[in-house]
Coordinates of C-alpha atoms in Angstrom, one line a residue:
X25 CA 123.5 114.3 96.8
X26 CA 120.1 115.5 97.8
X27 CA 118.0 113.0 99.3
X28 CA 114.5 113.2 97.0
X29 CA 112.3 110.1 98.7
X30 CA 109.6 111.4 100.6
X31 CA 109.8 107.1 103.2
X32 CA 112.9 106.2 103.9
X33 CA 114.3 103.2 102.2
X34 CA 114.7 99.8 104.4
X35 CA 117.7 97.2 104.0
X36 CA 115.7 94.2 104.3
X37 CA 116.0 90.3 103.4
X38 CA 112.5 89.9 101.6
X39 CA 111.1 87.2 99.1
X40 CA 109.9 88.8 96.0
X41 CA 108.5 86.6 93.0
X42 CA 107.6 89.3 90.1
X43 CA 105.3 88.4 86.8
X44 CA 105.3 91.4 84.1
X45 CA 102.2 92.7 82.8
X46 CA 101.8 93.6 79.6
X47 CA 100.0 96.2 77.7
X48 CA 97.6 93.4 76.4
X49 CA 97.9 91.3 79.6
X50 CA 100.3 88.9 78.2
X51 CA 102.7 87.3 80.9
X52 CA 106.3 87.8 79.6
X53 CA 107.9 86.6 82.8
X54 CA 106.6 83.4 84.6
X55 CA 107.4 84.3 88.5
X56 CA 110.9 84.9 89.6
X57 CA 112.8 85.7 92.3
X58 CA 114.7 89.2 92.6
X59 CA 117.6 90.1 95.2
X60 CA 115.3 93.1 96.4
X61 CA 118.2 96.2 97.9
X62 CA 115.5 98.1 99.6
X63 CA 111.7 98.5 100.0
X64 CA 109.3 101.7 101.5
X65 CA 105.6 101.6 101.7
X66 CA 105.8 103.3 98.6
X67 CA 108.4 101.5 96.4
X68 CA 111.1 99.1 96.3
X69 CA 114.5 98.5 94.4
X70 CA 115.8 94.9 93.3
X71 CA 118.7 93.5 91.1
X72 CA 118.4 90.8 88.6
X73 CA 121.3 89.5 86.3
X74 CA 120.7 89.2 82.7
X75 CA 117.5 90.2 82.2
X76 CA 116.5 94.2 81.1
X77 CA 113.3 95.6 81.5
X78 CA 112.4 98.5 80.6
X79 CA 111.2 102.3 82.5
X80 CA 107.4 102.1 82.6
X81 CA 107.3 98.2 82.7
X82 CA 104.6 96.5 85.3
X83 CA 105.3 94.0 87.0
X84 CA 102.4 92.1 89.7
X85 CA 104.4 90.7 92.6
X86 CA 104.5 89.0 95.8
X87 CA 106.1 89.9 98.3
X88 CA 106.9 87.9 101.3
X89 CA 107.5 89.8 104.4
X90 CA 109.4 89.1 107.7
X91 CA 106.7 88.1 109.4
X92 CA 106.5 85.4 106.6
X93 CA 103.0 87.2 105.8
X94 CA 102.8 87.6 101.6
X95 CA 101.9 91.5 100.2
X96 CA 100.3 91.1 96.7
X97 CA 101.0 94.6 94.9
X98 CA 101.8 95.8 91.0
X99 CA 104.8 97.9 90.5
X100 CA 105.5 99.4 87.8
X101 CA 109.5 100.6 87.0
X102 CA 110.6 104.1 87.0
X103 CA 115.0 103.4 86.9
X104 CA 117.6 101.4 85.6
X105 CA 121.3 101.4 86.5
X106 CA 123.4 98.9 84.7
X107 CA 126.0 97.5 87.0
X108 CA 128.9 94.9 86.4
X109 CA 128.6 91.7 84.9
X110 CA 125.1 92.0 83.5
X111 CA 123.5 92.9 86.4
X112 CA 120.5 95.4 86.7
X113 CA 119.0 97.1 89.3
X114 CA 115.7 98.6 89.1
X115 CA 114.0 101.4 91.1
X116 CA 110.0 101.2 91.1
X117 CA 106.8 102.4 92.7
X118 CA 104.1 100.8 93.8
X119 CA 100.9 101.5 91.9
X120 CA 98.8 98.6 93.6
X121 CA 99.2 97.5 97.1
X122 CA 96.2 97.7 100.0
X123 CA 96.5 100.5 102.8
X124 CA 96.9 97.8 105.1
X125 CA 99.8 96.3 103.5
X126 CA 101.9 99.4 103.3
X127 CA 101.2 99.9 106.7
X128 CA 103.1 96.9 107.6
X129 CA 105.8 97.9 106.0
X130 CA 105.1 101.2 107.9
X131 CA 105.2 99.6 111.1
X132 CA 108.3 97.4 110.4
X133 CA 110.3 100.5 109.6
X134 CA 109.6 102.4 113.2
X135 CA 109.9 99.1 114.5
X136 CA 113.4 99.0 112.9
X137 CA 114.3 102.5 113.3
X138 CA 113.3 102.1 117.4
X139 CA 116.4 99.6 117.7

């Protein structure tokens, strides 16, 4: 299969807590925790069981880093695989984070790619 992401994907342990936005801003989801699979300066992927959002969905998250440091950013959902036992995982793309905070993922990728 032809590889179509333009960063390459890290397998991290991260923190995320995600609240959806709505179209009205009405919070749906009070924060909660998702097993995130992989993030890039440009997007990330997570699983959560038992709860289905749908493509085009927003979602403003924290994300809390190695370092410990927490990246505030909106993502907004552009996949969904249904897996066993009622789990989801979700593909999305960030549509809100600062320069400086994609840079530290940036730099935590060559960091990781250097070992």
């Amino acid at each position: 299969m032809e590889e179509k992401r333009k960063n390459k994907r890290l397998d991290i342990d991260v923190k995320v807590e995600i609240e959806r936005i709505d179209e009205d801003n009405i919070t749906t989801v009070k924060y909660m925790e998702v097993d995130v699979v992989n993030i890039s300066k440009t997007g990330l992927a997570f699983r959560v069981p038992d709860v289905k959002f749908e493509v085009g969905a927003c979602f403003d998250a924290k994300i809390q880093i190695w370092t410990k440091e927490t990246i505030d950013t909106v993502f907004k959902v552009v996949r969904v695989n249904e897996l066993d036992n009622g789990v989801n995982e979700y593909g999305c793309i960030f549509v809100g984070m600062t320069d400086t905070d994609a840079l530290k993922i940036e730099i935590y990728q060559l960091f990781n790619d250097a070992q």
